mmCIF file of N, CA and C in Angstrom:
data_model
loop_
_atom_site.group_PDB
_atom_site.id
_atom_site.type_symbol
_atom_site.label_atom_id
_atom_site.label_comp_id
_atom_site.label_asym_id
_atom_site.label_seq_id
_atom_site.Cartn_x
_atom_site.Cartn_y
_atom_site.Cartn_z
ATOM 1 N N UNK O 220 38.860 161.515 100.553
ATOM 2 C CA UNK O 220 39.458 161.380 99.247
ATOM 3 C C UNK O 220 40.505 162.471 99.013
ATOM 4 N N UNK O 221 40.234 163.716 99.479
ATOM 5 C CA UNK O 221 41.187 164.800 99.319
ATOM 6 C C UNK O 221 42.488 164.491 100.058
ATOM 7 N N UNK O 222 42.363 163.834 101.206
ATOM 8 C CA UNK O 222 43.543 163.495 101.994
ATOM 9 C C UNK O 222 44.419 162.506 101.220
ATOM 10 N N UNK O 223 43.815 161.540 100.527
ATOM 11 C CA UNK O 223 44.551 160.559 99.730
ATOM 12 C C UNK O 223 45.304 161.262 98.605
ATOM 13 N N UNK O 224 44.666 162.209 97.915
ATOM 14 C CA UNK O 224 45.331 162.958 96.846
ATOM 15 C C UNK O 224 46.521 163.756 97.389
ATOM 16 N N UNK O 225 46.333 164.336 98.581
ATOM 17 C CA UNK O 225 47.404 165.106 99.191
ATOM 18 C C UNK O 225 48.592 164.210 99.512
ATOM 19 N N UNK O 226 48.353 163.030 100.051
ATOM 20 C CA UNK O 226 49.417 162.073 100.369
ATOM 21 C C UNK O 226 50.147 161.651 99.095
ATOM 22 N N UNK O 227 49.413 161.367 98.030
ATOM 23 C CA UNK O 227 50.025 160.984 96.759
ATOM 24 C C UNK O 227 50.849 162.137 96.201
ATOM 25 N N UNK O 228 50.311 163.355 96.260
ATOM 26 C CA UNK O 228 51.024 164.526 95.742
ATOM 27 C C UNK O 228 52.319 164.767 96.515
ATOM 28 N N UNK O 229 52.260 164.652 97.836
ATOM 29 C CA UNK O 229 53.468 164.840 98.654
ATOM 30 C C UNK O 229 54.489 163.758 98.323
ATOM 31 N N UNK O 230 54.039 162.533 98.177
ATOM 32 C CA UNK O 230 54.936 161.432 97.823
ATOM 33 C C UNK O 230 55.617 161.658 96.483
ATOM 34 N N UNK O 231 54.858 162.118 95.496
ATOM 35 C CA UNK O 231 55.436 162.407 94.176
ATOM 36 C C UNK O 231 56.425 163.562 94.253
ATOM 37 N N UNK O 232 56.107 164.578 95.060
ATOM 38 C CA UNK O 232 57.004 165.713 95.218
ATOM 39 C C UNK O 232 58.355 165.249 95.745
ATOM 40 N N UNK O 233 58.351 164.424 96.806
ATOM 41 C CA UNK O 233 59.613 163.953 97.377
ATOM 42 C C UNK O 233 60.343 163.023 96.417
ATOM 43 N N UNK O 234 59.621 162.220 95.675
ATOM 44 C CA UNK O 234 60.235 161.329 94.708
ATOM 45 C C UNK O 234 60.915 162.124 93.598
ATOM 46 N N UNK O 235 60.262 163.122 93.077
ATOM 47 C CA UNK O 235 60.836 163.955 92.014
ATOM 48 C C UNK O 235 62.052 164.713 92.537
ATOM 49 N N UNK O 236 61.959 165.294 93.738
ATOM 50 C CA UNK O 236 63.085 166.027 94.292
ATOM 51 C C UNK O 236 64.274 165.117 94.561
ATOM 52 N N UNK O 237 64.053 163.881 94.996
ATOM 53 C CA UNK O 237 65.174 162.982 95.252
ATOM 54 C C UNK O 237 65.835 162.568 93.949
ATOM 55 N N UNK O 238 65.072 162.511 92.854
ATOM 56 C CA UNK O 238 65.660 162.183 91.555
ATOM 57 C C UNK O 238 66.559 163.314 91.063
ATOM 58 N N UNK O 239 66.159 164.535 91.321
ATOM 59 C CA UNK O 239 66.932 165.657 90.824
ATOM 60 C C UNK O 239 68.088 166.021 91.746
ATOM 61 N N UNK O 240 68.210 165.388 92.896
ATOM 62 C CA UNK O 240 69.246 165.720 93.856
ATOM 63 C C UNK O 240 70.610 165.157 93.470
ATOM 64 N N UNK O 241 70.669 164.151 92.609
ATOM 65 C CA UNK O 241 71.936 163.541 92.242
ATOM 66 C C UNK O 241 72.741 164.475 91.351
ATOM 67 N N UNK O 242 74.017 164.638 91.696
ATOM 68 C CA UNK O 242 74.916 165.444 90.868
ATOM 69 C C UNK O 242 75.365 164.613 89.671
ATOM 70 N N UNK O 243 75.470 165.243 88.514
ATOM 71 C CA UNK O 243 75.875 164.557 87.296
ATOM 72 C C UNK O 243 77.368 164.785 87.061
ATOM 73 N N UNK O 244 78.097 163.707 86.873
ATOM 74 C CA UNK O 244 79.513 163.737 86.535
ATOM 75 C C UNK O 244 79.637 163.231 85.103
ATOM 76 N N UNK O 245 80.049 164.086 84.183
ATOM 77 C CA UNK O 245 80.160 163.694 82.774
ATOM 78 C C UNK O 245 81.565 163.206 82.470
ATOM 79 N N UNK O 246 81.639 162.053 81.820
ATOM 80 C CA UNK O 246 82.913 161.465 81.413
ATOM 81 C C UNK O 246 82.839 161.110 79.939
ATOM 82 N N UNK O 247 83.825 161.569 79.171
ATOM 83 C CA UNK O 247 83.875 161.324 77.743
ATOM 84 C C UNK O 247 84.915 160.257 77.457
ATOM 85 N N UNK O 248 84.460 159.186 76.832
ATOM 86 C CA UNK O 248 85.368 158.099 76.517
ATOM 87 C C UNK O 248 85.757 158.127 75.047
ATOM 88 N N UNK O 249 87.014 157.901 74.797
ATOM 89 C CA UNK O 249 87.558 157.753 73.463
ATOM 90 C C UNK O 249 88.520 156.577 73.542
ATOM 91 N N UNK O 250 89.194 156.244 72.487
ATOM 92 C CA UNK O 250 90.052 155.058 72.503
ATOM 93 C C UNK O 250 91.022 155.091 73.680
ATOM 94 N N UNK O 251 90.904 154.121 74.559
ATOM 95 C CA UNK O 251 91.845 153.838 75.647
ATOM 96 C C UNK O 251 91.877 154.858 76.782
ATOM 97 N N UNK O 252 90.935 155.787 76.844
ATOM 98 C CA UNK O 252 90.983 156.779 77.912
ATOM 99 C C UNK O 252 89.636 157.446 78.162
ATOM 100 N N UNK O 253 89.521 158.030 79.364
ATOM 101 C CA UNK O 253 88.486 158.994 79.696
ATOM 102 C C UNK O 253 89.181 160.353 79.650
ATOM 103 N N UNK O 254 88.726 161.254 78.823
ATOM 104 C CA UNK O 254 89.414 162.530 78.613
ATOM 105 C C UNK O 254 89.462 163.361 79.897
ATOM 106 N N UNK O 255 88.337 163.555 80.569
ATOM 107 C CA UNK O 255 88.300 164.383 81.784
ATOM 108 C C UNK O 255 89.210 163.818 82.866
ATOM 109 N N UNK O 256 89.370 162.522 82.899
ATOM 110 C CA UNK O 256 90.169 161.867 83.937
ATOM 111 C C UNK O 256 91.657 162.100 83.756
ATOM 112 N N UNK O 257 92.046 162.527 82.566
ATOM 113 C CA UNK O 257 93.457 162.814 82.295
ATOM 114 C C UNK O 257 93.653 164.315 82.093
ATOM 115 N N UNK O 258 93.012 165.075 82.990
ATOM 116 C CA UNK O 258 93.124 166.532 83.019
ATOM 117 C C UNK O 258 92.700 167.182 81.706
ATOM 118 N N UNK O 259 91.755 166.555 81.012
ATOM 119 C CA UNK O 259 91.245 167.120 79.774
ATOM 120 C C UNK O 259 92.135 166.886 78.562
ATOM 121 N N UNK O 260 93.210 166.134 78.733
ATOM 122 C CA UNK O 260 94.125 165.858 77.620
ATOM 123 C C UNK O 260 93.556 164.719 76.775
ATOM 124 N N UNK O 261 93.331 164.998 75.515
ATOM 125 C CA UNK O 261 92.867 163.976 74.572
ATOM 126 C C UNK O 261 94.098 163.480 73.817
ATOM 127 N N UNK O 262 94.499 162.257 74.112
ATOM 128 C CA UNK O 262 95.718 161.708 73.512
ATOM 129 C C UNK O 262 95.543 161.322 72.047
ATOM 130 N N UNK O 263 94.297 161.294 71.585
ATOM 131 C CA UNK O 263 94.013 160.941 70.186
ATOM 132 C C UNK O 263 94.598 159.584 69.803
ATOM 133 N N UNK O 264 94.458 158.625 70.735
ATOM 134 C CA UNK O 264 94.893 157.269 70.435
ATOM 135 C C UNK O 264 94.053 156.719 69.283
ATOM 136 N N UNK O 265 94.634 155.875 68.480
ATOM 137 C CA UNK O 265 93.905 155.268 67.361
ATOM 138 C C UNK O 265 93.904 153.755 67.529
ATOM 139 N N UNK O 266 93.250 153.294 68.549
ATOM 140 C CA UNK O 266 93.137 151.862 68.803
ATOM 141 C C UNK O 266 91.806 151.358 68.247
ATOM 142 N N UNK O 267 91.839 150.220 67.616
ATOM 143 C CA UNK O 267 90.610 149.654 67.061
ATOM 144 C C UNK O 267 90.202 148.375 67.782
ATOM 145 N N UNK O 268 90.883 148.068 68.901
ATOM 146 C CA UNK O 268 90.535 146.869 69.658
ATOM 147 C C UNK O 268 90.975 147.031 71.108
ATOM 148 N N UNK O 269 90.408 146.214 71.968
ATOM 149 C CA UNK O 269 90.801 146.220 73.372
ATOM 150 C C UNK O 269 92.273 145.836 73.522
ATOM 151 N N UNK O 270 92.734 144.931 72.694
ATOM 152 C CA UNK O 270 94.135 144.496 72.753
ATOM 153 C C UNK O 270 95.087 145.660 72.463
ATOM 154 N N UNK O 271 94.719 146.522 71.517
ATOM 155 C CA UNK O 271 95.549 147.690 71.204
ATOM 156 C C UNK O 271 95.628 148.628 72.407
ATOM 157 N N UNK O 272 94.512 148.803 73.122
ATOM 158 C CA UNK O 272 94.517 149.643 74.327
ATOM 159 C C UNK O 272 95.373 149.014 75.420
ATOM 160 N N UNK O 273 95.308 147.718 75.559
ATOM 161 C CA UNK O 273 96.143 147.043 76.561
ATOM 162 C C UNK O 273 97.623 147.305 76.280
ATOM 163 N N UNK O 274 98.033 147.246 75.012
ATOM 164 C CA UNK O 274 99.432 147.522 74.650
ATOM 165 C C UNK O 274 99.789 148.980 74.963
ATOM 166 N N UNK O 275 98.890 149.920 74.629
ATOM 167 C CA UNK O 275 99.139 151.333 74.933
ATOM 168 C C UNK O 275 99.283 151.560 76.436
ATOM 169 N N UNK O 276 98.433 150.923 77.211
ATOM 170 C CA UNK O 276 98.481 151.088 78.662
ATOM 171 C C UNK O 276 99.745 150.474 79.259
ATOM 172 N N UNK O 277 100.216 149.373 78.690
ATOM 173 C CA UNK O 277 101.465 148.779 79.162
ATOM 174 C C UNK O 277 102.634 149.730 78.934
ATOM 175 N N UNK O 278 102.583 150.473 77.839
ATOM 176 C CA UNK O 278 103.675 151.387 77.488
ATOM 177 C C UNK O 278 103.637 152.691 78.279
ATOM 178 N N UNK O 279 102.459 153.221 78.565
ATOM 179 C CA UNK O 279 102.418 154.533 79.214
ATOM 180 C C UNK O 279 101.278 154.766 80.170
ATOM 181 N N UNK O 280 100.509 153.739 80.469
ATOM 182 C CA UNK O 280 99.349 153.909 81.338
ATOM 183 C C UNK O 280 99.693 154.379 82.736
ATOM 184 N N UNK O 281 100.780 153.869 83.316
ATOM 185 C CA UNK O 281 101.167 154.271 84.669
ATOM 186 C C UNK O 281 101.524 155.756 84.732
ATOM 187 N N UNK O 282 102.239 156.231 83.720
ATOM 188 C CA UNK O 282 102.622 157.647 83.677
ATOM 189 C C UNK O 282 101.383 158.511 83.515
ATOM 190 N N UNK O 283 100.471 158.119 82.630
ATOM 191 C CA UNK O 283 99.227 158.872 82.439
ATOM 192 C C UNK O 283 98.442 158.942 83.737
ATOM 193 N N UNK O 284 98.356 157.824 84.447
ATOM 194 C CA UNK O 284 97.614 157.774 85.710
ATOM 195 C C UNK O 284 98.294 158.640 86.762
ATOM 196 N N UNK O 285 99.614 158.590 86.823
ATOM 197 C CA UNK O 285 100.356 159.393 87.792
ATOM 198 C C UNK O 285 100.162 160.887 87.540
ATOM 199 N N UNK O 286 100.048 161.281 86.276
ATOM 200 C CA UNK O 286 99.870 162.686 85.924
ATOM 201 C C UNK O 286 98.422 163.157 86.026
ATOM 202 N N UNK O 287 97.500 162.256 86.240
ATOM 203 C CA UNK O 287 96.093 162.645 86.349
ATOM 204 C C UNK O 287 95.760 163.028 87.792
ATOM 205 N N UNK O 288 94.766 163.873 87.939
ATOM 206 C CA UNK O 288 94.291 164.283 89.264
ATOM 207 C C UNK O 288 93.146 163.366 89.675
ATOM 208 N N UNK O 289 93.157 162.871 90.920
ATOM 209 C CA UNK O 289 92.008 162.078 91.365
ATOM 210 C C UNK O 289 90.730 162.918 91.340
ATOM 211 N N UNK O 290 89.637 162.291 91.015
ATOM 212 C CA UNK O 290 88.321 162.924 91.100
ATOM 213 C C UNK O 290 87.932 162.908 92.571
ATOM 214 N N UNK O 291 87.570 164.064 93.122
ATOM 215 C CA UNK O 291 87.213 164.161 94.545
ATOM 216 C C UNK O 291 85.755 164.582 94.668
ATOM 217 N N UNK O 292 84.996 163.781 95.407
ATOM 218 C CA UNK O 292 83.570 164.037 95.600
ATOM 219 C C UNK O 292 83.222 163.896 97.074
ATOM 220 N N UNK O 293 82.066 164.418 97.441
ATOM 221 C CA UNK O 293 81.520 164.218 98.788
ATOM 222 C C UNK O 293 80.609 163.003 98.743
ATOM 223 N N UNK O 294 80.376 162.358 99.880
ATOM 224 C CA UNK O 294 79.433 161.228 99.887
ATOM 225 C C UNK O 294 78.066 161.673 99.378
ATOM 226 N N UNK O 295 77.391 160.783 98.686
ATOM 227 C CA UNK O 295 76.064 161.091 98.186
ATOM 228 C C UNK O 295 75.762 160.392 96.882
ATOM 229 N N UNK O 296 74.617 160.736 96.324
ATOM 230 C CA UNK O 296 74.164 160.107 95.091
ATOM 231 C C UNK O 296 74.694 160.870 93.883
ATOM 232 N N UNK O 297 75.209 160.114 92.922
ATOM 233 C CA UNK O 297 75.765 160.694 91.700
ATOM 234 C C UNK O 297 75.265 159.935 90.484
ATOM 235 N N UNK O 298 75.191 160.654 89.393
ATOM 236 C CA UNK O 298 74.926 160.057 88.090
ATOM 237 C C UNK O 298 76.198 160.247 87.276
ATOM 238 N N UNK O 299 76.821 159.156 86.886
ATOM 239 C CA UNK O 299 77.981 159.215 86.006
ATOM 240 C C UNK O 299 77.442 159.091 84.590
ATOM 241 N N UNK O 300 77.532 160.174 83.846
ATOM 242 C CA UNK O 300 77.039 160.229 82.466
ATOM 243 C C UNK O 300 78.232 159.959 81.548
ATOM 244 N N UNK O 301 78.280 158.754 81.019
ATOM 245 C CA UNK O 301 79.428 158.303 80.233
ATOM 246 C C UNK O 301 79.057 158.295 78.758
ATOM 247 N N UNK O 302 79.900 158.938 77.950
ATOM 248 C CA UNK O 302 79.652 158.972 76.509
ATOM 249 C C UNK O 302 80.809 158.302 75.764
ATOM 250 N N UNK O 303 80.470 157.654 74.677
ATOM 251 C CA UNK O 303 81.464 157.088 73.761
ATOM 252 C C UNK O 303 81.575 158.069 72.605
ATOM 253 N N UNK O 304 82.570 158.932 72.669
ATOM 254 C CA UNK O 304 82.709 159.959 71.643
ATOM 255 C C UNK O 304 83.004 159.354 70.270
ATOM 256 N N UNK O 305 84.002 158.487 70.208
ATOM 257 C CA UNK O 305 84.383 157.947 68.903
ATOM 258 C C UNK O 305 85.046 156.573 68.979
ATOM 259 N N UNK O 306 84.837 155.858 70.076
ATOM 260 C CA UNK O 306 85.376 154.498 70.166
ATOM 261 C C UNK O 306 84.751 153.629 69.086
ATOM 262 N N UNK O 307 85.562 152.902 68.320
ATOM 263 C CA UNK O 307 85.030 152.152 67.183
ATOM 264 C C UNK O 307 84.342 150.840 67.554
ATOM 265 N N UNK O 308 84.271 150.546 68.825
ATOM 266 C CA UNK O 308 83.601 149.333 69.292
ATOM 267 C C UNK O 308 82.829 149.690 70.561
ATOM 268 N N UNK O 309 81.988 148.779 71.022
ATOM 269 C CA UNK O 309 81.150 149.075 72.200
ATOM 270 C C UNK O 309 82.003 149.191 73.456
ATOM 271 N N UNK O 310 81.713 150.236 74.232
ATOM 272 C CA UNK O 310 82.460 150.525 75.447
ATOM 273 C C UNK O 310 81.569 150.353 76.675
ATOM 274 N N UNK O 311 82.148 150.544 77.843
ATOM 275 C CA UNK O 311 81.393 150.401 79.085
ATOM 276 C C UNK O 311 81.963 151.280 80.185
ATOM 277 N N UNK O 312 81.568 150.976 81.417
ATOM 278 C CA UNK O 312 81.983 151.753 82.579
ATOM 279 C C UNK O 312 81.912 150.849 83.793
ATOM 280 N N UNK O 313 82.920 150.965 84.686
ATOM 281 C CA UNK O 313 82.918 150.191 85.924
ATOM 282 C C UNK O 313 83.508 151.041 87.029
ATOM 283 N N UNK O 314 82.705 151.344 88.052
ATOM 284 C CA UNK O 314 83.138 152.072 89.227
ATOM 285 C C UNK O 314 83.019 151.123 90.407
ATOM 286 N N UNK O 315 84.103 150.996 91.196
ATOM 287 C CA UNK O 315 84.104 150.050 92.320
ATOM 288 C C UNK O 315 85.078 150.542 93.380
ATOM 289 N N UNK O 316 84.960 149.982 94.581
ATOM 290 C CA UNK O 316 85.877 150.314 95.658
ATOM 291 C C UNK O 316 87.285 149.881 95.295
ATOM 292 N N UNK O 317 88.283 150.576 95.863
ATOM 293 C CA UNK O 317 89.685 150.228 95.615
ATOM 294 C C UNK O 317 90.077 149.039 96.489
ATOM 295 N N UNK O 318 90.910 148.162 95.942
ATOM 296 C CA UNK O 318 91.417 147.023 96.700
ATOM 297 C C UNK O 318 90.304 146.131 97.201
ATOM 298 N N UNK O 319 90.449 145.677 98.456
ATOM 299 C CA UNK O 319 89.451 144.770 99.031
ATOM 300 C C UNK O 319 88.106 145.442 99.266
ATOM 301 N N UNK O 320 88.103 146.768 99.324
ATOM 302 C CA UNK O 320 86.825 147.465 99.527
ATOM 303 C C UNK O 320 85.913 147.293 98.312
ATOM 304 N N UNK O 321 86.439 146.710 97.243
ATOM 305 C CA UNK O 321 85.600 146.403 96.079
ATOM 306 C C UNK O 321 84.439 145.499 96.495
ATOM 307 N N UNK O 322 84.666 144.708 97.541
ATOM 308 C CA UNK O 322 83.639 143.772 98.012
ATOM 309 C C UNK O 322 82.576 144.449 98.862
ATOM 310 N N UNK O 323 82.898 145.604 99.456
ATOM 311 C CA UNK O 323 81.963 146.224 100.405
ATOM 312 C C UNK O 323 81.442 147.592 99.971
ATOM 313 N N UNK O 324 82.157 148.304 99.145
ATOM 314 C CA UNK O 324 81.726 149.633 98.721
ATOM 315 C C UNK O 324 80.719 149.526 97.577
ATOM 316 N N UNK O 325 79.890 150.560 97.435
ATOM 317 C CA UNK O 325 78.948 150.573 96.309
ATOM 318 C C UNK O 325 79.698 150.510 94.978
ATOM 319 N N UNK O 326 79.081 149.895 93.990
ATOM 320 C CA UNK O 326 79.677 149.839 92.659
ATOM 321 C C UNK O 326 78.576 149.918 91.616
ATOM 322 N N UNK O 327 78.996 150.211 90.385
ATOM 323 C CA UNK O 327 78.063 150.282 89.276
ATOM 324 C C UNK O 327 78.840 149.933 88.015
ATOM 325 N N UNK O 328 78.192 149.253 87.081
ATOM 326 C CA UNK O 328 78.877 148.912 85.837
ATOM 327 C C UNK O 328 77.858 148.652 84.737
ATOM 328 N N UNK O 329 78.362 148.671 83.516
ATOM 329 C CA UNK O 329 77.523 148.366 82.371
ATOM 330 C C UNK O 329 78.315 148.535 81.091
ATOM 331 N N UNK O 330 77.745 148.062 80.014
ATOM 332 C CA UNK O 330 78.437 148.142 78.726
ATOM 333 C C UNK O 330 77.466 148.444 77.610
ATOM 334 N N UNK O 331 77.929 148.211 76.387
ATOM 335 C CA UNK O 331 77.076 148.386 75.227
ATOM 336 C C UNK O 331 77.018 149.785 74.670
ATOM 337 N N UNK O 332 77.958 150.662 75.078
ATOM 338 C CA UNK O 332 77.945 152.038 74.558
ATOM 339 C C UNK O 332 78.578 152.067 73.171
ATOM 340 N N UNK O 333 77.753 152.134 72.153
ATOM 341 C CA UNK O 333 78.269 152.226 70.790
ATOM 342 C C UNK O 333 78.710 153.660 70.513
ATOM 343 N N UNK O 334 79.386 153.885 69.417
ATOM 344 C CA UNK O 334 79.885 155.211 69.050
ATOM 345 C C UNK O 334 78.742 156.230 69.090
ATOM 346 N N UNK O 335 78.955 157.308 69.836
ATOM 347 C CA UNK O 335 77.962 158.369 69.971
ATOM 348 C C UNK O 335 76.964 158.164 71.091
ATOM 349 N N UNK O 336 76.970 157.010 71.728
ATOM 350 C CA UNK O 336 75.995 156.721 72.786
ATOM 351 C C UNK O 336 76.389 157.380 74.107
ATOM 352 N N UNK O 337 75.362 157.669 74.917
ATOM 353 C CA UNK O 337 75.547 158.213 76.259
ATOM 354 C C UNK O 337 74.682 157.380 77.193
ATOM 355 N N UNK O 338 75.263 156.950 78.304
ATOM 356 C CA UNK O 338 74.517 156.165 79.285
ATOM 357 C C UNK O 338 74.765 156.723 80.678
ATOM 358 N N UNK O 339 73.711 156.752 81.505
ATOM 359 C CA UNK O 339 73.808 157.207 82.891
ATOM 360 C C UNK O 339 73.942 156.013 83.820
ATOM 361 N N UNK O 340 74.858 156.137 84.784
ATOM 362 C CA UNK O 340 75.065 155.125 85.822
ATOM 363 C C UNK O 340 74.883 155.824 87.158
ATOM 364 N N UNK O 341 73.868 155.437 87.913
ATOM 365 C CA UNK O 341 73.557 156.078 89.189
ATOM 366 C C UNK O 341 74.095 155.232 90.333
ATOM 367 N N UNK O 342 74.750 155.907 91.280
ATOM 368 C CA UNK O 342 75.324 155.200 92.429
ATOM 369 C C UNK O 342 75.354 156.141 93.624
ATOM 370 N N UNK O 343 75.153 155.597 94.808
ATOM 371 C CA UNK O 343 75.231 156.354 96.048
ATOM 372 C C UNK O 343 76.584 156.046 96.677
ATOM 373 N N UNK O 344 77.493 157.008 96.638
ATOM 374 C CA UNK O 344 78.869 156.786 97.082
ATOM 375 C C UNK O 344 79.041 157.071 98.568
ATOM 376 N N UNK O 345 79.759 156.185 99.224
ATOM 377 C CA UNK O 345 80.142 156.338 100.623
ATOM 378 C C UNK O 345 81.584 156.832 100.661
ATOM 379 N N UNK O 346 82.008 157.357 101.806
ATOM 380 C CA UNK O 346 83.388 157.808 101.959
ATOM 381 C C UNK O 346 84.343 156.654 101.702
ATOM 382 N N UNK O 347 85.443 156.956 101.018
ATOM 383 C CA UNK O 347 86.460 155.951 100.742
ATOM 384 C C UNK O 347 87.097 156.170 99.386
ATOM 385 N N UNK O 348 87.943 155.238 99.011
ATOM 386 C CA UNK O 348 88.653 155.331 97.738
ATOM 387 C C UNK O 348 88.069 154.335 96.748
ATOM 388 N N UNK O 349 87.919 154.796 95.520
ATOM 389 C CA UNK O 349 87.322 154.006 94.444
ATOM 390 C C UNK O 349 88.244 154.018 93.233
ATOM 391 N N UNK O 350 87.949 153.126 92.300
ATOM 392 C CA UNK O 350 88.583 153.114 90.986
ATOM 393 C C UNK O 350 87.466 153.075 89.942
ATOM 394 N N UNK O 351 87.715 153.713 88.804
ATOM 395 C CA UNK O 351 86.775 153.603 87.690
ATOM 396 C C UNK O 351 87.561 153.452 86.403
ATOM 397 N N UNK O 352 86.971 152.708 85.479
ATOM 398 C CA UNK O 352 87.647 152.397 84.227
ATOM 399 C C UNK O 352 86.632 151.831 83.248
ATOM 400 N N UNK O 353 87.143 151.447 82.093
ATOM 401 C CA UNK O 353 86.344 150.701 81.127
ATOM 402 C C UNK O 353 87.089 149.417 80.813
ATOM 403 N N UNK O 354 86.584 148.280 81.241
ATOM 404 C CA UNK O 354 87.244 147.013 80.928
ATOM 405 C C UNK O 354 87.134 146.630 79.450
ATOM 406 N N UNK O 355 86.128 147.146 78.745
ATOM 407 C CA UNK O 355 85.930 146.802 77.337
ATOM 408 C C UNK O 355 86.833 147.625 76.422
ATOM 409 N N UNK O 356 87.206 148.807 76.882
ATOM 410 C CA UNK O 356 88.087 149.733 76.183
ATOM 411 C C UNK O 356 89.190 150.023 77.192
ATOM 412 N N UNK O 357 90.052 149.040 77.448
ATOM 413 C CA UNK O 357 90.911 149.138 78.631
ATOM 414 C C UNK O 357 91.550 150.508 78.819
ATOM 415 N N UNK O 358 91.162 151.120 79.928
ATOM 416 C CA UNK O 358 91.696 152.408 80.342
ATOM 417 C C UNK O 358 92.468 152.180 81.636
ATOM 418 N N UNK O 359 93.267 153.154 82.057
ATOM 419 C CA UNK O 359 93.847 153.042 83.396
ATOM 420 C C UNK O 359 92.727 152.983 84.438
ATOM 421 N N UNK O 360 93.055 152.531 85.623
ATOM 422 C CA UNK O 360 92.112 152.528 86.739
ATOM 423 C C UNK O 360 92.207 153.886 87.425
ATOM 424 N N UNK O 361 91.385 154.814 86.976
ATOM 425 C CA UNK O 361 91.408 156.176 87.500
ATOM 426 C C UNK O 361 90.943 156.191 88.951
ATOM 427 N N UNK O 362 91.452 157.176 89.717
ATOM 428 C CA UNK O 362 91.188 157.261 91.151
ATOM 429 C C UNK O 362 90.038 158.229 91.433
ATOM 430 N N UNK O 363 89.146 157.796 92.304
ATOM 431 C CA UNK O 363 88.042 158.601 92.810
ATOM 432 C C UNK O 363 88.102 158.539 94.327
ATOM 433 N N UNK O 364 88.149 159.696 94.969
ATOM 434 C CA UNK O 364 88.199 159.759 96.428
ATOM 435 C C UNK O 364 86.922 160.451 96.898
ATOM 436 N N UNK O 365 86.210 159.784 97.795
ATOM 437 C CA UNK O 365 84.985 160.332 98.375
ATOM 438 C C UNK O 365 85.286 160.655 99.825
ATOM 439 N N UNK O 366 85.203 161.970 100.175
ATOM 440 C CA UNK O 366 85.536 162.406 101.549
ATOM 441 C C UNK O 366 84.597 163.485 102.017
#
């Protein structure tokens, strides 16, 4: 019986340690952007709909993306902690491989982040190039490079 308890205890130890091994990447969402993804610049957009963000992105999204630094990570497990700071409607998050690798690379997505909400998205990233954005609060497709 003692041997069974020891096996269970060792199993729980490894399970707990593997849960705490994931690095947390915090991303703050506001109207039409992720603040950290644009070098910490908060544009203070006042969009009240996805359509308004689409118009803003058509006007300056490419320039904003060009001026942003890609997020660079090593392969491994990550928790993307996404918060809706003040978006007036429910937001989400979508991380996927770039281009055709969207079909083969790990991805994670979800929605329903109301104003003030924070949600964790866990994913094990492999080497390669990724994009992340919010389709519900249209943001640019920010670049993530795993090397």
